[in-house]
Amino acid sequence: MNNYGNLMPVPAKISFEPGKLRITKQFKIAVQGIVSPRLTSGSLRMLQRLSGRTGLFVDQKEVSNVMNDSGAELQISCQREGRVELHEDEFYTLKVTAEKAFLSAATDLGVIRGMESFLQLLDCDDQGFFIPAVTIADFPRFPWRGLMIDCSRHFQPLEVIRRNLDGMAAVKLNVFHWHLSDDQGFRVESRQCPKLHQMGSDQLYYTQEQIREIISYAAERGIRVVPEFDLPGHCTSWLVGYPELGSTFQEYHIADRYKIFANSINPAKEATYQFLDTFFGEMASLFPDDYIHIGGDEVTDEQWDKDPEIVKFKKSNGLETKSDLQVYFQNRLGEILAKHHKKMMGWDEILDPKLAESSVIESWRGKEHLVSAVQAGFPCVLANGYYIDLLQSAEYHYQNDPCPEKSSLNDAQKALILGGEAAMWSEYVSAENIDSRIWPRTAAIAERFWSPCDVTDVDDMYRRLDTVSLHLEELGLTHEKNYLMFLRRLAGSYDIEALKNLADVVEPVKEYARHINSQHTTFSPLTRMVDAARPDAKIARDFRRLIHQMFAGTPPDQNKLNEAKAWLTLWENNHERLQQTICKAPALKEIADLAADLAKIAAIGLEGLSLIENQKRASKEWVEAKTIFLDEAEKPRGEVELMVVSAVRQIIRKAGGCP
Amino acid sequence: MNNYGNLMPVPAKISFEPGKLRITKQFKIAVQGIVSPRLTSGSLRMLQRLSGRTGLFVDQKEVSNVMNDSGAELQISCQREGRVELHEDEFYTLKVTAEKAFLSAATDLGVIRGMESFLQLLDCDDQGFFIPAVTIADFPRFPWRGLMIDCSRHFQPLEVIRRNLDGMAAVKLNVFHWHLSDDQGFRVESRQCPKLHQMGSDQLYYTQEQIREIISYAAERGIRVVPEFDLPGHCTSWLVGYPELGSTFQEYHIADRYKIFANSINPAKEATYQFLDTFFGEMASLFPDDYIHIGGDEVTDEQWDKDPEIVKFKKSNGLETKSDLQVYFQNRLGEILAKHHKKMMGWDEILDPKLAESSVIESWRGKEHLVSAVQAGFPCVLANGYYIDLLQSAEYHYQNDPCPEKSSLNDAQKALILGGEAAMWSEYVSAENIDSRIWPRTAAIAERFWSPCDVTDVDDMYRRLDTVSLHLEELGLTHEKNYLMFLRRLAGSYDIEALKNLADVVEPVKEYARHINSQHTTFSPLTRMVDAARPDAKIARDFRRLIHQMFAGTPPDQNKLNEAKAWLTLWENNHERLQQTICKAPALKEIADLAADLAKIAAIGLEGLSLIENQKRASKEWVEAKTIFLDEAEKPRGEVELMVVSAVRQIIRKAGGCP
């Protein structure tokens, strides 16, 4: 065990000591100080997870009846109920000895953060389960640690939200940014403006009762809920029921494709602001958080320029550019929010000196926007680099720091960087695969937001991520278990071993590759190989690492070379059985060539390794021919790509005598 | 393909013909006659499942805009909206040719039943997906085809209910019997008697809004919802908030253990009936079905005999026995239900000549009670033999007929047998494993309720059950995917191959074995091997069948013998790796001996096969010694049992020269 154990995020300060606190069915929690509802329910959940993971018939059912029980193994001390708001105290200390554990915090938020650490510390040996002796003093580096889920493009049922809130709590995230409206659907019941959800959705929306339920569920776990209503662009779903809010007079339909639509709110009509006052007044009392996110991204002025009234309005108000008009609109909106005691948050396009200084800028287009915003004195949250829908590796996100050490910002500016948010846009996710897009990678992002900035060891991050991922399954998250389910459906069979061998080394295409020339609508199937395949495919990653390490010395490490041969042989031999699977499954036809290429590159890799092993040098022609083939094999088919080509390329180059 | 294809339940009349209707992305549905909301939403779900299973970007998004489109591949004709009530018409015909499919029914209930058949017919070849040409005329054998879920002992979240309703619809079940109150929890919000849910539950209950949502979800799928409020026994959760309803004066607590409690409603107080009038009045308007289930099972008179008032009441009303008093109570309850326009249903203990003749008896204790009830002229539903919580095989349930051909009942009496219900009691199930207890076995039960009584081929049932089980995963059911999740948690690792080899051949103990001397409370972990293991373990069943078939001829079939050796070798060789898994996982300690026994019986089996193969006869002593060992190996450990012992026993006997 290295010095972080299986903890993720790594605590601010931690040191393991000799000794083990044994966990048996007699395990008990006692509380000193306040026993808040959050503490009570948190303890119960902790006991249930402990019991579930160990199979122990843990006796204790509640904590309220064991105050000041000095015999209890876990002694909790807590001074006050935490407020679920920005900058609340989340500090805790956890001291475990062979006899007892002491978890102390000023707030019950700190306590529940510490409970997650306690559960992550659970380990076992041949005598049973234990918590290793340890001293932890822990607090977050950033106060704003978020996950955004877009529930507009594909509606996500409440159970998806709930299990992801549990996942967030497990890795100490504290802001659920709920993207609730966009061109493809308006997802909140509005009693004041009911045509928003009635006509702006396919009847898939959250009732106010359900919203309140989620807010309370999140609050129990120390998570704020920041709703987003994207304006003045991304607003088609508003206009279906209320076309008078739009900048052109037309009939609107909920969008079923993905692009930047020209539709926009009419900022030149006073009625618009009356409507928004009513609507945001209602939402302000529904959502208790201090912040409301108003979007503000990707606004086009196509319609504003065409409407004579808007053109006239601009002129008479001295607004020259599109940006001037957007600023006018968002300032009016800001006044409305302020009237309802809310602060504004928006994507980085809203940055403007006239913004209320409490407004939070969420930078998505690039870090230069974050820098501009903090230089202008605005608090900031970084989303750029954390777009998990773009399916990059955990390592990629992990290395993205909201406030890098080498930053040229001064301390005051750095202090304005509140943290970051992982962003799960939902063009290409259903309730079946959204978890595998969020987890486990978001745990690595959560570590970036919580842990000291010098916690940067990628290999160790991946080691701990595996364990976290396993434990996230306890919370109902489906990132692991739905993988084989997808493969069974694709194959139309339980016999998926060969298909899994392929799926293990492919990934969905990354960044915006799937968006380009996409045939997708909101109705399209999300059950293809690209939807089953997971970002950051572990087997492929491990293989690339193996080849890298194998070539680290000269001559290459023989054990690693043998291991590499075993993998390549598996892939080569896999092909016949895989072909049988594919020819019985029309839904797999689109990856038939890619599957064949895996066998071929495996053969090439084996040929290369054999040359290397026999200390022969491949001819230049051979290297060129194989390289041409690898270039082809690397191309996506069916929107998935083989993730072991680069490693085989390395073998080929080495076989050809390149350093 | 045999003559039933993959259909389950098997239709009343079916004949396959040559020809294939190709399914492409242009696939369209058109409707003639009425286009009801049920038909519209059902079509949309069907299109989504078709698209999901095939990966085809099916163009059509709704059916309302394609009425009378003669080009559409699936022509639906429907005359009226169905009523979701007993005896509604569910007949449909489905005619598929190479060019078109025609689905006709009088009601939209018939249409959605036919849609499920259509989806089950979906097949593929090397040219893609198709529906085989077929002519089906289909209707149910019994009008009452239910699944009961006990949500009291372990509360089941709404998503569990919803996905199981989808599963029910997929196999044409039409009654969701919702067991909503018991000693361990009262699970419905009552606005009239709020202490029922507030004090009678751990805050896990369904709000009236949620109940309405489920009723509507069920109705969309042609499923009735029959609520059960168990009285006058099984009532502890009522008494926590309303102790004055009880037969003794005491403080009540929600039960957290499982047994027959003495607590009972006081039938001698007029206030009891006033309370029940209020409560059932409220429930009668919440639940639209004609029937309310009042339980009535397992009533004890322990408290009735001790209370002088009740003893006096009995005397003054000429009620001699406990049964007389229960009958008095249920007749009063029957009057209350009748006043609120509901018919009474109850477990077989309620049978009494004075019952209103519309009352439905649900027989759970044995078929003799069903016979008595129909002989007494009451309509009946059979639950006995369908208790899926007792974890018997699908075959066992499949062979249980509500109305066997050889029955001595006359036609009028037979007509009183309305059907049956699978019963899922929830002492030992969580939301994580309830699906694996319900599915796929309930599909076999559904076939018993729907298909002609001469559909009894067990092998073919199992063949089709495999496919149905695979398709049930589309609906979010977790019976398959949670299996490995449980194993990962138990092993604390992704490396579960060896553990799976063991788990594949064990089953949880059956009938009431787990109840006897149980340490379980409602808080106990349901994450042990016994909770992961699945009833009717396929690998074990197939192995038993293999050995049976192997010995069908003399000499034993060599191919099958080789296959048997391969399995036994796998289990023998599995042991070393399995031991490594177990010694790292304290939660698996309880099955360490059982795991070792699998390797030992595999070795014994191999020894036996070797003798047989070499035409040698084992000594009597050898047979005896091995038999003694097998007797031990067959005993449950950790509440699971090895399901391949009987097959190895057969090998030993044959090796010893027994016929």
PDB file of N, CA, C and O in Angstrom, chain A residues 158-185:
ATOM      1  N   LEU A 158     -35.265  10.070 -12.384  1.00  0.00           N
ATOM      2  CA  LEU A 158     -34.832  10.446 -11.040  1.00  0.00           C
ATOM      3  C   LEU A 158     -33.801   9.487 -10.461  1.00  0.00           C
ATOM      4  O   LEU A 158     -32.897   9.901  -9.742  1.00  0.00           O
ATOM      5  N   GLU A 159     -33.942   8.190 -10.749  1.00  0.00           N
ATOM      6  CA  GLU A 159     -32.988   7.248 -10.148  1.00  0.00           C
ATOM      7  C   GLU A 159     -31.579   7.481 -10.692  1.00  0.00           C
ATOM      8  O   GLU A 159     -30.597   7.231  -9.990  1.00  0.00           O
ATOM      9  N   VAL A 160     -31.475   7.964 -11.918  1.00  0.00           N
ATOM     10  CA  VAL A 160     -30.152   8.304 -12.452  1.00  0.00           C
ATOM     11  C   VAL A 160     -29.564   9.462 -11.650  1.00  0.00           C
ATOM     12  O   VAL A 160     -28.390   9.440 -11.259  1.00  0.00           O
ATOM     13  N   ILE A 161     -30.388  10.451 -11.398  1.00  0.00           N
ATOM     14  CA  ILE A 161     -29.916  11.610 -10.628  1.00  0.00           C
ATOM     15  C   ILE A 161     -29.511  11.157  -9.225  1.00  0.00           C
ATOM     16  O   ILE A 161     -28.444  11.517  -8.728  1.00  0.00           O
ATOM     17  N   ARG A 162     -30.381  10.363  -8.601  1.00  0.00           N
ATOM     18  CA  ARG A 162     -30.097   9.956  -7.224  1.00  0.00           C
ATOM     19  C   ARG A 162     -28.800   9.162  -7.105  1.00  0.00           C
ATOM     20  O   ARG A 162     -27.971   9.429  -6.241  1.00  0.00           O
ATOM     21  N   ARG A 163     -28.628   8.179  -7.985  1.00  0.00           N
ATOM     22  CA  ARG A 163     -27.423   7.361  -7.826  1.00  0.00           C
ATOM     23  C   ARG A 163     -26.174   8.179  -8.147  1.00  0.00           C
ATOM     24  O   ARG A 163     -25.104   7.929  -7.569  1.00  0.00           O
ATOM     25  N   ASN A 164     -26.308   9.155  -9.033  1.00  0.00           N
ATOM     26  CA  ASN A 164     -25.146   9.994  -9.314  1.00  0.00           C
ATOM     27  C   ASN A 164     -24.866  10.966  -8.178  1.00  0.00           C
ATOM     28  O   ASN A 164     -23.700  11.313  -7.930  1.00  0.00           O
ATOM     29  N   LEU A 165     -25.891  11.400  -7.477  1.00  0.00           N
ATOM     30  CA  LEU A 165     -25.656  12.202  -6.272  1.00  0.00           C
ATOM     31  C   LEU A 165     -24.907  11.359  -5.238  1.00  0.00           C
ATOM     32  O   LEU A 165     -23.992  11.846  -4.566  1.00  0.00           O
ATOM     33  N   ASP A 166     -25.267  10.114  -5.117  1.00  0.00           N
ATOM     34  CA  ASP A 166     -24.539   9.228  -4.205  1.00  0.00           C
ATOM     35  C   ASP A 166     -23.083   9.072  -4.642  1.00  0.00           C
ATOM     36  O   ASP A 166     -22.179   9.082  -3.808  1.00  0.00           O
ATOM     37  N   GLY A 167     -22.890   8.930  -5.930  1.00  0.00           N
ATOM     38  CA  GLY A 167     -21.526   8.837  -6.450  1.00  0.00           C
ATOM     39  C   GLY A 167     -20.737  10.107  -6.157  1.00  0.00           C
ATOM     40  O   GLY A 167     -19.572  10.054  -5.744  1.00  0.00           O
ATOM     41  N   MET A 168     -21.369  11.249  -6.364  1.00  0.00           N
ATOM     42  CA  MET A 168     -20.715  12.526  -6.065  1.00  0.00           C
ATOM     43  C   MET A 168     -20.292  12.587  -4.603  1.00  0.00           C
ATOM     44  O   MET A 168     -19.161  12.956  -4.284  1.00  0.00           O
ATOM     45  N   ALA A 169     -21.220  12.234  -3.716  1.00  0.00           N
ATOM     46  CA  ALA A 169     -20.913  12.286  -2.284  1.00  0.00           C
ATOM     47  C   ALA A 169     -19.744  11.362  -1.951  1.00  0.00           C
ATOM     48  O   ALA A 169     -18.902  11.687  -1.113  1.00  0.00           O
ATOM     49  N   ALA A 170     -19.677  10.221  -2.622  1.00  0.00           N
ATOM     50  CA  ALA A 170     -18.616   9.255  -2.334  1.00  0.00           C
ATOM     51  C   ALA A 170     -17.237   9.824  -2.638  1.00  0.00           C
ATOM     52  O   ALA A 170     -16.249   9.407  -2.038  1.00  0.00           O
ATOM     53  N   VAL A 171     -17.155  10.768  -3.581  1.00  0.00           N
ATOM     54  CA  VAL A 171     -15.848  11.357  -3.908  1.00  0.00           C
ATOM     55  C   VAL A 171     -15.814  12.839  -3.553  1.00  0.00           C
ATOM     56  O   VAL A 171     -15.015  13.605  -4.076  1.00  0.00           O
ATOM     57  N   LYS A 172     -16.744  13.212  -2.653  1.00  0.00           N
ATOM     58  CA  LYS A 172     -16.703  14.534  -2.021  1.00  0.00           C
ATOM     59  C   LYS A 172     -16.967  15.697  -2.977  1.00  0.00           C
ATOM     60  O   LYS A 172     -16.478  16.808  -2.751  1.00  0.00           O
ATOM     61  N   LEU A 173     -17.719  15.457  -4.030  1.00  0.00           N
ATOM     62  CA  LEU A 173     -18.182  16.581  -4.854  1.00  0.00           C
ATOM     63  C   LEU A 173     -19.340  17.243  -4.117  1.00  0.00           C
ATOM     64  O   LEU A 173     -20.062  16.595  -3.365  1.00  0.00           O
ATOM     65  N   ASN A 174     -19.526  18.537  -4.354  1.00  0.00           N
ATOM     66  CA  ASN A 174     -20.547  19.233  -3.562  1.00  0.00           C
ATOM     67  C   ASN A 174     -21.493  20.149  -4.334  1.00  0.00           C
ATOM     68  O   ASN A 174     -22.271  20.870  -3.711  1.00  0.00           O
ATOM     69  N   VAL A 175     -21.420  20.135  -5.660  1.00  0.00           N
ATOM     70  CA  VAL A 175     -22.371  20.935  -6.439  1.00  0.00           C
ATOM     71  C   VAL A 175     -22.943  20.092  -7.572  1.00  0.00           C
ATOM     72  O   VAL A 175     -22.204  19.600  -8.427  1.00  0.00           O
ATOM     73  N   PHE A 176     -24.251  19.918  -7.562  1.00  0.00           N
ATOM     74  CA  PHE A 176     -24.926  19.295  -8.707  1.00  0.00           C
ATOM     75  C   PHE A 176     -25.514  20.417  -9.562  1.00  0.00           C
ATOM     76  O   PHE A 176     -26.445  21.099  -9.162  1.00  0.00           O
ATOM     77  N   HIS A 177     -24.898  20.623 -10.709  1.00  0.00           N
ATOM     78  CA  HIS A 177     -25.337  21.660 -11.648  1.00  0.00           C
ATOM     79  C   HIS A 177     -26.296  20.970 -12.618  1.00  0.00           C
ATOM     80  O   HIS A 177     -25.899  20.086 -13.365  1.00  0.00           O
ATOM     81  N   TRP A 178     -27.552  21.385 -12.548  1.00  0.00           N
ATOM     82  CA  TRP A 178     -28.626  20.657 -13.236  1.00  0.00           C
ATOM     83  C   TRP A 178     -29.054  21.459 -14.463  1.00  0.00           C
ATOM     84  O   TRP A 178     -29.749  22.474 -14.326  1.00  0.00           O
ATOM     85  N   HIS A 179     -28.628  21.002 -15.616  1.00  0.00           N
ATOM     86  CA  HIS A 179     -28.958  21.674 -16.879  1.00  0.00           C
ATOM     87  C   HIS A 179     -30.369  21.270 -17.286  1.00  0.00           C
ATOM     88  O   HIS A 179     -30.587  20.180 -17.823  1.00  0.00           O
ATOM     89  N   LEU A 180     -31.306  22.166 -17.042  1.00  0.00           N
ATOM     90  CA  LEU A 180     -32.720  21.776 -17.069  1.00  0.00           C
ATOM     91  C   LEU A 180     -33.488  22.237 -18.295  1.00  0.00           C
ATOM     92  O   LEU A 180     -34.638  21.832 -18.487  1.00  0.00           O
ATOM     93  N   SER A 181     -32.894  23.117 -19.075  1.00  0.00           N
ATOM     94  CA  SER A 181     -33.610  23.508 -20.295  1.00  0.00           C
ATOM     95  C   SER A 181     -32.615  23.714 -21.413  1.00  0.00           C
ATOM     96  O   SER A 181     -31.480  24.135 -21.192  1.00  0.00           O
ATOM     97  N   ASP A 182     -33.055  23.355 -22.595  1.00  0.00           N
ATOM     98  CA  ASP A 182     -32.249  23.563 -23.795  1.00  0.00           C
ATOM     99  C   ASP A 182     -33.183  23.412 -24.992  1.00  0.00           C
ATOM    100  O   ASP A 182     -34.393  23.237 -24.818  1.00  0.00           O
ATOM    101  N   ASP A 183     -32.626  23.491 -26.180  1.00  0.00           N
ATOM    102  CA  ASP A 183     -33.475  23.404 -27.370  1.00  0.00           C
ATOM    103  C   ASP A 183     -34.295  22.118 -27.418  1.00  0.00           C
ATOM    104  O   ASP A 183     -35.390  22.081 -27.946  1.00  0.00           O
ATOM    105  N   GLN A 184     -33.752  21.048 -26.830  1.00  0.00           N
ATOM    106  CA  GLN A 184     -34.377  19.731 -26.985  1.00  0.00           C
ATOM    107  C   GLN A 184     -35.381  19.374 -25.895  1.00  0.00           C
ATOM    108  O   GLN A 184     -36.011  18.318 -25.954  1.00  0.00           O
ATOM    109  N   GLY A 185     -35.536  20.237 -24.897  1.00  0.00           N
ATOM    110  CA  GLY A 185     -36.540  19.893 -23.889  1.00  0.00           C
ATOM    111  C   GLY A 185     -36.475  20.796 -22.677  1.00  0.00           C
ATOM    112  O   GLY A 185     -35.386  21.162 -22.221  1.00  0.00           O
TER     113      GLY A 185
END
